[in-house]
mmCIF file of C-alpha atoms in Angstrom:
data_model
loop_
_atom_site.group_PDB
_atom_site.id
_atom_site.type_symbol
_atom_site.label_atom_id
_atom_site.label_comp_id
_atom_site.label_asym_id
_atom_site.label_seq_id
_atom_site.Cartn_x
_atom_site.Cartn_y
_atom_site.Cartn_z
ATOM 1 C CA UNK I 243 0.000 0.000 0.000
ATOM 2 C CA UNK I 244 2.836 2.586 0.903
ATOM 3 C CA UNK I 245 4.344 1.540 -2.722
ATOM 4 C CA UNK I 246 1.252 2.706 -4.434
ATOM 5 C CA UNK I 247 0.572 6.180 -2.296
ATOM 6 C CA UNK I 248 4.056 7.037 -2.897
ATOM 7 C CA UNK I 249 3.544 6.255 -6.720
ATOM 8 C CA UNK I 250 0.430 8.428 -6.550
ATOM 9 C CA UNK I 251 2.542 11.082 -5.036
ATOM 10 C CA UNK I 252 4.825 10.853 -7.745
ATOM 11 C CA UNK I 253 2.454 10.585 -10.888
ATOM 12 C CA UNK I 254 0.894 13.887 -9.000
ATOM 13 C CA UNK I 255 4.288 15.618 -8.543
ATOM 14 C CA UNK I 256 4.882 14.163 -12.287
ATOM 15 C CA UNK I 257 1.417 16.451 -13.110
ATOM 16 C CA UNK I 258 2.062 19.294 -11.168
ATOM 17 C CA UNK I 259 4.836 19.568 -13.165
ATOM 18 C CA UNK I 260 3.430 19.394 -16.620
ATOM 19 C CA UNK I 261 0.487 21.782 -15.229
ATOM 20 C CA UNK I 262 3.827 24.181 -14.571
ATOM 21 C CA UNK I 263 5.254 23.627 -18.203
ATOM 22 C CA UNK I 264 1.727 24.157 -19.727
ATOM 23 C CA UNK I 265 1.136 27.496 -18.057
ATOM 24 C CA UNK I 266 4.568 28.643 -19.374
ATOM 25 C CA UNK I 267 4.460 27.473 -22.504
ATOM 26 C CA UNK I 268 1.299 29.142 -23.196
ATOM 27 C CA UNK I 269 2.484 32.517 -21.508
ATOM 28 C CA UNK I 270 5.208 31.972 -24.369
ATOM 29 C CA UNK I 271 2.882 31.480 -26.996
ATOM 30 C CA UNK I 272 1.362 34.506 -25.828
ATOM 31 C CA UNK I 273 4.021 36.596 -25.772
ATOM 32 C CA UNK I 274 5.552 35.243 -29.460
ATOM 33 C CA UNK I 275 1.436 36.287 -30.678
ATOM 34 C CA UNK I 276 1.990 39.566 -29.274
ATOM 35 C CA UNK I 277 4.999 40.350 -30.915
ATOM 36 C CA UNK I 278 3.667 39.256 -34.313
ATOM 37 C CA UNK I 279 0.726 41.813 -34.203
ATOM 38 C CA UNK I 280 3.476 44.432 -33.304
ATOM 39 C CA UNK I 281 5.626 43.769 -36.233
ATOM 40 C CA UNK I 282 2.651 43.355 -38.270
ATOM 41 C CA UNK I 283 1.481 47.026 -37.575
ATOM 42 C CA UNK I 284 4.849 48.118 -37.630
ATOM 43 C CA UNK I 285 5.211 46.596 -41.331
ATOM 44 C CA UNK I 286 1.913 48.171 -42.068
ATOM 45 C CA UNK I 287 2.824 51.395 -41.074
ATOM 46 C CA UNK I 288 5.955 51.355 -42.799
ATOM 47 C CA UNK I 289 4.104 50.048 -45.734
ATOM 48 C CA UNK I 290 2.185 53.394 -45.633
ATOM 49 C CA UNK I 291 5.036 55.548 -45.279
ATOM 50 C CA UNK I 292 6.787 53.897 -48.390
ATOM 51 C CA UNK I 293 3.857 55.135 -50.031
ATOM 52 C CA UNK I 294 3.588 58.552 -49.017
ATOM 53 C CA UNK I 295 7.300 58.671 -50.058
ATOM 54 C CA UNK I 296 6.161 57.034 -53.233
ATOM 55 C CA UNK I 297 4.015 60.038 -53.471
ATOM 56 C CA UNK I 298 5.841 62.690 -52.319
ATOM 57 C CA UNK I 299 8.731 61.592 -54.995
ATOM 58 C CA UNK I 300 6.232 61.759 -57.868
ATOM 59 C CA UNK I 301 5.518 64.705 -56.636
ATOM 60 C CA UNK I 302 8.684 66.194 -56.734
ATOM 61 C CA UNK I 303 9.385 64.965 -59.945
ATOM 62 C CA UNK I 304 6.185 66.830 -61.234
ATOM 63 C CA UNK I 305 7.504 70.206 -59.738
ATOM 64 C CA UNK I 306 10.824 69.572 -61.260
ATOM 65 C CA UNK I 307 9.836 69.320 -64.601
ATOM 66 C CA UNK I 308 7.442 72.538 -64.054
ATOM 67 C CA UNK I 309 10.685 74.140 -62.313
ATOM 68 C CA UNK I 310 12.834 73.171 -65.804
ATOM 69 C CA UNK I 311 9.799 74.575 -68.143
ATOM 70 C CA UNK I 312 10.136 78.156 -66.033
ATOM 71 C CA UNK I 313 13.550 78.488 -66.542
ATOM 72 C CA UNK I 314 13.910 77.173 -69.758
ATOM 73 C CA UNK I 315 11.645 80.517 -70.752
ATOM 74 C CA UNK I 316 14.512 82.788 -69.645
ATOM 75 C CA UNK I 317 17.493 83.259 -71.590
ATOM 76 C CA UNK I 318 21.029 84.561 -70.895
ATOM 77 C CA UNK I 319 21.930 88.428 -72.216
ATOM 78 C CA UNK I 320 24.765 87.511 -74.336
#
């Protein structure tokens, strides 16, 4: 009888243990999820800046070309 109550003990010490590895495992898993959404909105936010660069270089480009028709109209006394 003492053989099987300390075998008990020991499957229950055995459980507590996996109970312990479970609960930190899945604060892990948590903490790995919560990362990924912040790198996803990070990546989505950068996404939106490279296209307001994007933008803002097209736009730029526009102007220049505008900027070279102006002065193109003036002409050097010579």
């Amino acid at each position: 009888m003492a053989d099987i109550v300390k075998a008990v003990t020991r499957v229950h010490a055995i459980l507590d243990e996996i109970s312990c590895a479970s609960l930190e495992q899945s604060a892990g898993i948590e903490q790995v999820n919560r990362a990924i959404g912040e790198m996803d909105e990070v990546t989505q936010q950068n996404a939106a800046l490279v296209e307001q660069a994007a933008a803002a270089a097209h736009s730029l480009r526009d102007q220049v070309a505008s900027l070279r028709d102006a002065i193109g109209r003036f002409t050097l006394p010579g």
